[in-house]
Amino acid sequence: MNAHLSPEEIVRREALVKIREKGIDPFPAAEFVINDNAVNAKSNYEEGKSVTLAGRIMNQRVMGKAIFADLQDSVGKIQLYLNADEICPGEDKSFYNDVIKHLLHYGDFIGITGVLFTTKMGEISVRVQHLTLLAKSIKPLPVVKKDAEGNVYDAFTDPENRYRMRYVDLVVNDKVKDTFFKRTQIINAMREFFNTSGYLEVDTPVLQNIPGGAAARPFITHHNALDIPMYLRIANELYLKRLIVGGFEGVYEFSRNFRNEGMDRTHNPEFTVMEIYVAYKDYHWMMDYTEKMLAHVCQKALGSTTVQLGDKTLHFQPPFKRISMTQSILENTGFDITGKSEHELFEFCKSIGLEVNDTMGKGKLIDEIFGAKCEKTYIQPTFITDYPVEMSPLCKRHRDNPSLTERFELMVNGKEIANAYSELNDPIDQLSRFEEQMKLMERGDDEAMFIDHDFIRALEYGMPPTSGMGIGVDRLVMLLTNNETIQEVLLFPQMRPEKPIQGPDLNAFKAIGVPEEWLEILPKAGYVDIAHLKDAKPTAIHQQLNGYRKKHKLEIAAIQLDDVLGWLQKVN
RNA sequence: GAUCUCGUAGCUCAGCCGGUAGAGCAAUACACUUUUAAUGUAUGGGUCCUGGGUUCGAGUCCCAGCGGGAUCACCA
């Protein structure tokens, strides 16, 4: 049964047995009470202080009757000094010699009690008096080593393995845990900011009848009892506005959204957006509020409003630059979109080499121009304001210009981070905007919005003037943790599923009369299951198996052709 | 979805013009009571991603597939 295990795994499983034979439980149930951690023990160092710590053994340097090892706990590492006489004060040194030296492995969880001291090399360490095995690790972790200059050797770097086995990544790669600590600090800082303002955190449906609030392809599922299609939410916007209709002053939600679109280093099928809606406010207020909120988040999570991102330094100190979309396009292309017809925009797009087609309305064409020529130029936080009405079906028309909307997006490092409106609260205008979207859908735009009649009904009861803002949490975390891929800031990013390891069906072979000693050889010779046998010629099977036997010099009786014929008879 | 590129030991990687599968770390054994990429000696460990093809002979060349990465397109 150990055929599929690596030699190291077999050693560890054997160690498990030997540990049990010595009367030690390798997976004890009892609580292990610690009174300190690796980082605190070092920063509040007191010579001779007794500490009890728990964590993984990460590196052992065996020196005969003494061992140096690193203990890695939830916050960091501390060196252990394991001395035979210290741990086994009496005559019997077998716990040290047999268990610690030979049955403990890299990655095992242990608990220790000992006293703090400093080695002659100046390293704060624990002189261990008691050691308890807390959990055996029977699969070897990748061994990552670091030298005195901080150079890392044999790092566990393969992105596929790191993301698939994040639990391993977190153990062996120091910086990974820090990113996720920061992620939570960022989210906590936002929550704290909104709560201090007196706004209410709410939960709205993830499973929706109509996937509204954004333009994107949804994931579709089915509700059996109601026998209707249901959608995973692409946004929560329309539900939060219903709550403003219901009378809340301000509501916000950290919303896990799902979009059935491409995956790359800035897109994951599920991602997190924070959306907030506040009654009686407009988008000017929301710009001020967003600036303050981001400054607060940077200060809380990073201790500064200055953020290093690669070779760029970003400044989140308010006020941020503000520029209208029309002005931005004019500055970056020399083209004034004011009053231009769809045809004129279409021709301009073609003239600057953009790929356009006739499913694109005015809004989408302008968006193309902005995306291609303007977006990337805004590295420092910049509010882009006053988008064309065609691009923003949920946004109130601009108070001074009905062809524009009261909308802003916040650009940082050439990417959209936040999006906000003075929310459209005129139910009649909202319905006609939805109908425009339906026309786009009929033209072939599969990301146009559905009409949500219940949402219209809510607006008909009356929604106060409201400003709403959504912020891409994952992308914000990327910015603030200096990561270039979304996979680095999601604990478990979406991956193509691993192919199940096809366990050869040995029982089926047994059932047709394959002898015990040949059971495991069949799959190795290429016959993974009965179907493979069935499709092959008996003579080929016969030769293949005996060929394998010869090649590997197996000390078992050769298979006769009659045996193979016998198996095949039972198959049919 | 398109293009480029990669897939060899538990980890990081070599492997030339096609000719017996390699190193370091990890593992095992021995030595070593202040090491920290510990050290020294010895040993074991491989479906060279999968399937075809060319060839006397394929890790290597060709084709297809699977998986990863990068770039681009769409999207936040």
Coordinates of N, CA, C and O in Angstrom, one line a residue, chain A residues 2-155:
Chain A
N2 N 2.2 1.1 0.3 CA 3.0 2.3 0.3 C 3.7 2.6 -1.0 O 4.5 3.5 -1.1
A3 N 3.2 1.9 -2.1 CA 3.8 2.1 -3.4 C 3.8 3.5 -3.9 O 4.8 3.9 -4.5
H4 N 2.8 4.3 -3.5 CA 2.7 5.6 -4.0 C 3.3 6.6 -3.1 O 3.3 7.8 -3.4
L5 N 3.9 6.2 -2.0 CA 4.5 7.2 -1.1 C 6.0 7.4 -1.5 O 6.7 6.4 -1.9
S6 N 6.5 8.6 -1.2 CA 7.9 8.8 -1.4 C 8.7 8.2 -0.3 O 8.1 8.0 0.8
P7 N 9.9 7.9 -0.5 CA 10.7 7.3 0.6 C 10.7 8.1 1.9 O 10.6 7.6 3.0
E8 N 10.7 9.4 1.8 CA 10.6 10.3 3.0 C 9.3 10.1 3.7 O 9.2 10.1 4.9
E9 N 8.2 9.9 2.9 CA 6.9 9.8 3.6 C 6.9 8.4 4.3 O 6.3 8.3 5.4
I10 N 7.5 7.4 3.7 CA 7.5 6.1 4.3 C 8.3 6.2 5.7 O 7.9 5.7 6.7
V11 N 9.4 6.9 5.6 CA 10.2 7.1 6.9 C 9.4 7.7 8.0 O 9.4 7.3 9.1
R12 N 8.6 8.7 7.6 CA 7.8 9.4 8.6 C 6.7 8.5 9.1 O 6.3 8.6 10.3
R13 N 6.1 7.7 8.2 CA 5.0 6.8 8.7 C 5.6 5.8 9.6 O 4.9 5.4 10.6
E14 N 6.8 5.3 9.3 CA 7.4 4.3 10.2 C 7.7 5.0 11.5 O 7.6 4.3 12.6
A15 N 8.2 6.2 11.5 CA 8.4 6.9 12.8 C 7.2 7.0 13.6 O 7.2 6.9 14.8
L16 N 6.0 7.2 12.9 CA 4.8 7.3 13.6 C 4.5 6.0 14.4 O 4.1 6.0 15.6
V17 N 4.8 4.9 13.8 CA 4.6 3.6 14.5 C 5.5 3.5 15.6 O 5.1 3.1 16.7
K18 N 6.8 3.8 15.4 CA 7.8 3.7 16.5 C 7.4 4.6 17.7 O 7.7 4.2 18.8
I19 N 6.9 5.8 17.4 CA 6.6 6.7 18.4 C 5.4 6.1 19.3 O 5.5 6.1 20.5
R20 N 4.5 5.5 18.6 CA 3.4 4.9 19.3 C 3.9 3.7 20.2 O 3.4 3.5 21.3
E21 N 4.9 3.0 19.6 CA 5.4 1.8 20.4 C 6.1 2.3 21.6 O 6.2 1.5 22.6
K22 N 6.6 3.5 21.7 CA 7.2 4.0 22.9 C 6.2 4.6 23.8 O 6.5 5.2 24.8
G23 N 4.9 4.5 23.5 CA 3.8 4.9 24.4 C 3.6 6.4 24.2 O 2.9 7.0 25.1
I24 N 4.1 7.0 23.1 CA 3.8 8.4 22.9 C 2.7 8.6 21.9 O 2.8 7.9 20.8
D25 N 1.7 9.4 22.2 CA 0.6 9.7 21.2 C 1.1 10.8 20.2 O 1.4 11.9 20.7
P26 N 1.3 10.4 18.9 CA 1.7 11.5 18.0 C 0.7 12.5 17.7 O 1.0 13.5 17.1
F27 N -0.6 12.3 18.1 CA -1.6 13.3 17.8 C -2.4 13.4 19.1 O -3.6 13.1 19.2
P28 N -1.8 13.9 20.2 CA -2.5 14.0 21.5 C -3.7 15.0 21.4 O -3.7 15.9 20.6
A29 N -4.7 14.7 22.3 CA -5.9 15.5 22.3 C -5.8 16.7 23.2 O -6.5 17.7 23.0
A30 N -5.0 16.6 24.3 CA -5.0 17.6 25.3 C -4.6 19.0 24.9 O -3.7 19.1 24.0
E31 N -5.2 20.0 25.5 CA -4.8 21.4 25.3 C -3.4 21.5 25.7 O -2.9 21.0 26.7
F32 N -2.6 22.3 24.9 CA -1.2 22.6 25.3 C -1.2 24.1 25.6 O -1.4 24.9 24.7
V33 N -1.0 24.5 26.8 CA -1.2 25.9 27.2 C 0.2 26.6 27.1 O 1.2 26.3 27.7
I34 N 0.2 27.6 26.2 CA 1.4 28.4 26.0 C 1.3 29.7 26.8 O 0.2 30.1 27.1
N35 N 2.5 30.3 27.1 CA 2.4 31.5 27.8 C 3.2 32.6 27.1 O 3.5 33.7 27.7
D36 N 3.6 32.3 25.9 CA 4.4 33.4 25.1 C 4.5 33.0 23.7 O 3.9 32.0 23.3
N37 N 5.1 33.9 22.9 CA 5.3 33.5 21.5 C 6.7 33.9 21.0 O 7.4 34.6 21.8
A38 N 7.1 33.5 19.9 CA 8.5 33.6 19.4 C 8.9 35.1 19.4 O 10.0 35.4 19.7
V39 N 8.0 35.9 18.9 CA 8.4 37.3 18.7 C 8.5 38.0 20.0 O 9.5 38.7 20.3
N40 N 7.5 37.8 20.8 CA 7.4 38.5 22.1 C 8.6 38.0 23.0 O 9.2 38.9 23.7
A41 N 8.9 36.7 23.0 CA 9.9 36.2 23.8 C 11.2 36.9 23.5 O 12.1 37.2 24.4
K42 N 11.4 37.2 22.2 CA 12.7 37.9 21.9 C 12.7 39.4 22.1 O 13.6 40.0 22.6
S43 N 11.5 40.0 21.8 CA 11.5 41.5 22.0 C 11.4 41.9 23.5 O 11.9 43.0 23.8
N44 N 10.8 41.0 24.3 CA 10.8 41.3 25.8 C 11.7 40.3 26.5 O 11.4 39.7 27.4
Y45 N 12.9 40.2 25.9 CA 13.9 39.2 26.4 C 14.3 39.5 27.9 O 14.6 40.6 28.3
E46 N 14.2 38.4 28.6 CA 14.8 38.4 30.0 C 15.6 37.1 30.2 O 15.0 36.0 30.1
E47 N 16.8 37.3 30.4 CA 17.7 36.1 30.6 C 17.1 35.2 31.7 O 16.7 35.7 32.8
G48 N 17.0 33.9 31.5 CA 16.5 33.0 32.5 C 15.0 32.9 32.7 O 14.5 32.1 33.5
K49 N 14.3 33.7 31.9 CA 12.8 33.6 32.0 C 12.3 32.3 31.5 O 12.7 31.9 30.4
S50 N 11.3 31.7 32.2 CA 10.8 30.4 31.7 C 9.6 30.7 30.7 O 8.8 31.6 31.0
V51 N 9.7 30.0 29.6 CA 8.6 30.2 28.6 C 8.1 28.9 28.1 O 8.8 27.9 28.2
T52 N 6.8 28.8 27.8 CA 6.2 27.7 27.1 C 5.7 28.1 25.8 O 4.9 29.0 25.7
L53 N 6.2 27.4 24.7 CA 5.8 27.8 23.4 C 5.4 26.6 22.6 O 5.7 25.5 23.0
A54 N 4.7 26.9 21.5 CA 4.4 25.7 20.6 C 4.5 26.2 19.2 O 4.3 27.3 18.8
G55 N 4.8 25.2 18.3 CA 4.9 25.5 16.9 C 5.6 24.4 16.1 O 5.6 23.3 16.7
R56 N 6.0 24.7 14.9 CA 6.7 23.6 14.1 C 8.2 23.7 14.2 O 8.7 24.8 14.3
I57 N 8.8 22.5 14.2 CA 10.3 22.5 14.1 C 10.6 22.8 12.7 O 10.1 22.1 11.8
M58 N 11.4 23.8 12.4 CA 11.7 24.1 11.1 C 13.1 23.8 10.6 O 13.4 23.8 9.4
N59 N 14.0 23.6 11.5 CA 15.4 23.3 11.0 C 16.1 22.7 12.2 O 16.1 23.3 13.3
Q60 N 16.7 21.6 12.0 CA 17.5 21.0 13.1 C 19.0 20.9 12.7 O 19.3 20.5 11.6
R61 N 19.8 21.3 13.7 CA 21.2 21.2 13.5 C 21.7 20.3 14.6 O 21.8 20.7 15.8
V62 N 21.9 19.1 14.3 CA 22.3 18.1 15.3 C 23.8 18.1 15.6 O 24.6 18.0 14.6
M63 N 24.1 18.2 16.9 CA 25.5 18.3 17.2 C 25.9 17.2 18.2 O 26.5 17.5 19.3
G64 N 25.4 16.0 18.0 CA 25.7 15.0 19.0 C 24.7 15.1 20.2 O 23.5 14.8 20.0
K65 N 25.3 15.5 21.3 CA 24.4 15.5 22.5 C 23.7 16.8 22.6 O 23.0 17.1 23.7
A66 N 23.7 17.6 21.6 CA 22.9 18.9 21.6 C 22.4 19.1 20.2 O 23.0 18.7 19.2
I67 N 21.2 19.7 20.2 CA 20.6 20.0 18.9 C 20.1 21.5 18.9 O 19.6 21.9 19.9
F68 N 20.4 22.2 17.8 CA 19.8 23.5 17.7 C 18.7 23.3 16.6 O 18.8 22.6 15.6
A69 N 17.6 23.9 16.9 CA 16.4 23.9 16.0 C 15.7 25.2 16.0 O 15.8 25.9 17.0
D70 N 14.9 25.5 15.0 CA 14.1 26.7 15.0 C 12.7 26.2 15.2 O 12.2 25.2 14.7
L71 N 12.0 27.0 16.1 CA 10.6 26.7 16.4 C 9.8 27.9 15.7 O 10.1 29.1 15.9
Q72 N 8.9 27.5 14.8 CA 8.1 28.6 14.1 C 6.7 28.5 14.6 O 6.0 27.5 14.5
D73 N 6.3 29.6 15.2 CA 4.9 29.7 15.7 C 4.1 30.6 14.9 O 4.5 31.0 13.8
S74 N 2.9 31.1 15.3 CA 2.0 31.9 14.5 C 2.6 33.2 14.1 O 2.2 33.8 13.2
V75 N 3.6 33.7 14.9 CA 4.1 35.0 14.7 C 5.6 35.1 14.2 O 6.0 36.1 13.6
G76 N 6.3 34.0 14.4 CA 7.7 34.1 14.0 C 8.5 32.9 14.4 O 7.9 31.8 14.7
K77 N 9.8 33.0 14.5 CA 10.7 31.9 14.8 C 11.6 32.3 16.0 O 12.0 33.4 16.2
I78 N 11.9 31.2 16.7 CA 12.9 31.4 17.8 C 13.7 30.1 17.8 O 13.2 29.0 17.5
Q79 N 15.0 30.3 18.2 CA 15.9 29.1 18.2 C 15.7 28.3 19.5 O 15.6 28.9 20.6
L80 N 15.7 27.0 19.4 CA 15.7 26.1 20.5 C 17.1 25.5 20.7 O 17.7 25.1 19.7
Y81 N 17.4 25.3 21.9 CA 18.7 24.6 22.3 C 18.2 23.3 23.0 O 17.7 23.4 24.1
L82 N 18.4 22.2 22.4 CA 18.0 20.9 23.0 C 19.2 20.2 23.4 O 20.0 19.7 22.6
N83 N 19.4 20.1 24.7 CA 20.6 19.4 25.3 C 20.2 18.1 26.0 O 19.2 18.1 26.8
A84 N 20.9 17.0 25.6 CA 20.5 15.7 26.1 C 20.4 15.7 27.6 O 19.4 15.2 28.2
D85 N 21.4 16.3 28.3 CA 21.4 16.2 29.8 C 20.2 17.1 30.4 O 19.7 16.8 31.5
E86 N 19.9 18.1 29.7 CA 18.9 19.0 30.2 C 17.5 18.4 30.0 O 16.7 18.5 30.9
I87 N 17.3 17.7 28.9 CA 16.0 17.1 28.6 C 15.8 15.8 29.3 O 14.7 15.4 29.8
C88 N 16.9 15.0 29.5 CA 16.9 13.8 30.2 C 17.9 13.8 31.3 O 19.0 13.4 31.1
P89 N 17.5 14.4 32.4 CA 18.5 14.6 33.5 C 19.0 13.3 34.1 O 20.1 13.3 34.6
G90 N 18.3 12.2 34.1 CA 18.7 11.0 34.7 C 19.6 10.2 33.8 O 20.2 10.7 32.9
E91 N 19.7 8.9 34.1 CA 20.6 8.0 33.4 C 20.0 7.7 32.0 O 20.7 7.6 31.0
D92 N 18.7 7.6 31.9 CA 18.0 7.2 30.7 C 17.9 8.4 29.7 O 17.1 9.3 29.9
K93 N 18.7 8.3 28.6 CA 18.7 9.4 27.6 C 17.9 9.0 26.4 O 18.1 9.5 25.3
S94 N 17.1 7.9 26.5 CA 16.5 7.4 25.3 C 15.5 8.4 24.7 O 15.3 8.4 23.5
F95 N 14.8 9.2 25.5 CA 13.9 10.2 24.9 C 14.6 11.1 23.9 O 14.2 11.4 22.8
Y96 N 15.8 11.5 24.4 CA 16.6 12.4 23.5 C 17.2 11.6 22.3 O 17.0 12.1 21.2
N97 N 17.8 10.5 22.6 CA 18.5 9.8 21.6 C 17.6 9.2 20.5 O 17.9 9.2 19.3
D98 N 16.5 8.6 21.0 CA 15.6 7.9 20.1 C 14.5 8.8 19.5 O 14.4 8.9 18.3
V99 N 13.8 9.5 20.4 CA 12.7 10.2 19.9 C 13.1 11.5 19.3 O 12.9 11.8 18.1
I100 N 13.8 12.4 20.0 CA 14.1 13.7 19.5 C 15.1 13.6 18.3 O 14.9 14.3 17.3
K101 N 16.1 12.8 18.5 CA 17.1 12.8 17.4 C 16.6 12.1 16.2 O 17.0 12.4 15.0
H102 N 15.8 11.0 16.3 CA 15.5 10.2 15.2 C 14.1 10.1 14.7 O 13.8 9.8 13.6
L103 N 13.1 10.5 15.6 CA 11.7 10.3 15.2 C 11.0 11.6 15.1 O 9.8 11.7 14.7
L104 N 11.7 12.7 15.3 CA 11.1 14.1 15.1 C 11.6 14.6 13.8 O 12.8 14.4 13.4
H105 N 10.7 15.2 13.0 CA 11.1 15.7 11.7 C 10.7 17.1 11.5 O 9.9 17.7 12.2
Y106 N 11.4 17.7 10.5 CA 11.1 19.0 10.0 C 9.6 19.1 9.8 O 9.0 18.3 9.1
G107 N 8.9 20.1 10.4 CA 7.5 20.3 10.2 C 6.6 19.8 11.3 O 5.5 20.1 11.4
D108 N 7.2 19.0 12.2 CA 6.4 18.4 13.3 C 6.0 19.6 14.3 O 6.8 20.5 14.5
F109 N 4.8 19.5 14.8 CA 4.4 20.4 15.8 C 4.8 19.9 17.2 O 4.6 18.8 17.5
I110 N 5.5 20.8 17.9 CA 5.9 20.4 19.3 C 5.5 21.6 20.2 O 5.4 22.7 19.8
G111 N 5.5 21.2 21.5 CA 5.3 22.2 22.5 C 6.6 22.1 23.4 O 7.0 21.0 23.7
I112 N 7.1 23.2 23.9 CA 8.3 23.2 24.7 C 8.2 24.1 25.9 O 7.5 25.1 25.8
T113 N 8.9 23.7 27.0 CA 9.0 24.6 28.1 C 10.5 24.7 28.3 O 11.3 23.7 28.3
G114 N 11.0 25.9 28.5 CA 12.5 26.1 28.8 C 12.7 27.5 29.2 O 11.8 28.3 29.5
V115 N 14.0 27.8 29.3 CA 14.4 29.2 29.8 C 15.1 29.9 28.7 O 15.9 29.3 27.9
L116 N 14.9 31.2 28.7 CA 15.5 32.1 27.6 C 17.0 32.3 28.0 O 17.3 32.5 29.1
F117 N 17.9 32.3 27.0 CA 19.3 32.6 27.1 C 19.8 33.1 25.8 O 19.1 33.0 24.8
T118 N 21.0 33.6 25.8 CA 21.6 34.1 24.6 C 22.9 33.2 24.3 O 23.7 33.0 25.2
T119 N 22.9 32.7 23.1 CA 24.1 31.8 22.7 C 25.3 32.7 22.6 O 25.2 33.9 22.5
K120 N 26.5 32.0 22.5 CA 27.7 32.9 22.3 C 27.8 33.5 20.9 O 28.5 34.4 20.7
M121 N 26.9 33.0 20.0 CA 26.8 33.7 18.7 C 25.8 34.9 18.8 O 25.6 35.6 17.8
G122 N 25.2 35.1 20.0 CA 24.3 36.2 20.2 C 22.9 36.0 19.8 O 22.1 37.0 19.7
E123 N 22.5 34.8 19.6 CA 21.1 34.5 19.2 C 20.3 34.1 20.5 O 20.6 33.2 21.2
I124 N 19.2 34.9 20.6 CA 18.3 34.6 21.7 C 17.6 33.2 21.5 O 17.1 32.9 20.4
S125 N 17.7 32.3 22.5 CA 17.3 30.9 22.3 C 16.6 30.5 23.6 O 16.6 31.1 24.6
V126 N 15.9 29.3 23.4 CA 15.3 28.7 24.6 C 16.0 27.4 24.9 O 16.2 26.5 24.1
R127 N 16.5 27.3 26.1 CA 17.2 26.1 26.6 C 16.0 25.2 27.1 O 15.4 25.4 28.1
V128 N 15.8 24.2 26.3 CA 14.5 23.4 26.4 C 14.7 22.4 27.6 O 15.7 21.7 27.7
Q129 N 13.6 22.3 28.5 CA 13.6 21.4 29.6 C 12.6 20.3 29.3 O 12.8 19.1 29.7
H130 N 11.5 20.7 28.7 CA 10.4 19.7 28.4 C 10.0 19.8 27.0 O 9.9 21.0 26.5
L131 N 9.8 18.7 26.3 CA 9.4 18.7 24.9 C 8.2 17.8 24.8 O 8.3 16.6 25.2
T132 N 7.1 18.3 24.2 CA 5.9 17.4 23.9 C 5.6 17.4 22.4 O 5.5 18.5 21.8
L133 N 5.5 16.2 21.9 CA 5.1 16.1 20.5 C 3.6 16.4 20.4 O 2.8 15.8 21.2
L134 N 3.2 17.4 19.6 CA 1.8 17.8 19.5 C 1.1 17.3 18.3 O -0.1 17.0 18.3
A135 N 1.9 17.2 17.2 CA 1.3 16.6 16.0 C 2.4 16.2 15.1 O 3.3 17.1 14.8
K136 N 2.4 15.0 14.6 CA 3.4 14.6 13.6 C 3.1 15.0 12.2 O 1.9 15.0 11.8
S137 N 4.1 15.4 11.5 CA 3.9 15.8 10.1 C 4.4 14.6 9.2 O 5.6 14.3 9.3
I138 N 3.5 14.0 8.5 CA 4.0 12.8 7.8 C 4.2 13.1 6.3 O 4.5 12.2 5.5
K139 N 4.1 14.3 5.9 CA 4.5 14.7 4.5 C 5.5 15.8 4.6 O 5.2 16.8 5.3
P140 N 6.7 15.6 4.0 CA 7.7 16.6 4.3 C 7.4 18.0 3.6 O 7.0 18.0 2.4
L141 N 7.6 19.1 4.3 CA 7.4 20.4 3.8 C 8.6 20.7 2.9 O 9.7 20.2 3.1
P142 N 8.4 21.6 1.9 CA 9.6 22.1 1.2 C 10.6 22.7 2.1 O 10.1 23.4 3.1
V143 N 11.8 22.5 2.0 CA 12.8 23.1 2.9 C 13.4 24.3 2.3 O 14.0 24.3 1.2
V144 N 13.1 25.4 2.9 CA 13.6 26.7 2.4 C 14.6 27.2 3.4 O 14.4 27.2 4.6
K145 N 15.8 27.6 2.9 CA 16.8 28.0 3.8 C 17.2 29.5 3.5 O 17.1 29.9 2.3
K146 N 17.7 30.1 4.5 CA 18.1 31.5 4.4 C 19.4 31.7 5.0 O 19.7 31.1 6.1
D147 N 20.3 32.4 4.4 CA 21.6 32.6 5.0 C 21.7 33.9 5.7 O 20.7 34.6 5.9
A148 N 22.9 34.2 6.3 CA 23.0 35.4 7.2 C 22.6 36.7 6.5 O 22.1 37.6 7.1
E149 N 22.9 36.7 5.2 CA 22.6 38.0 4.4 C 21.1 38.0 4.0 O 20.7 39.0 3.4
G150 N 20.3 37.0 4.4 CA 18.9 37.0 4.0 C 18.6 36.4 2.6 O 17.5 36.5 2.2
N151 N 19.7 35.9 2.0 CA 19.4 35.2 0.7 C 18.7 34.0 0.9 O 19.0 33.2 1.8
V152 N 17.6 33.7 0.1 CA 16.8 32.6 0.3 C 17.2 31.5 -0.7 O 17.5 31.8 -1.9
Y153 N 17.3 30.3 -0.2 CA 17.7 29.2 -1.1 C 16.6 28.1 -1.2 O 15.9 27.9 -0.2
D154 N 16.5 27.5 -2.4 CA 15.5 26.5 -2.6 C 14.1 27.0 -2.2 O 13.3 26.2 -1.6
A155 N 13.8 28.2 -2.5 CA 12.5 28.7 -2.1 C 11.4 28.0 -2.8 O 11.6 27.4 -3.9

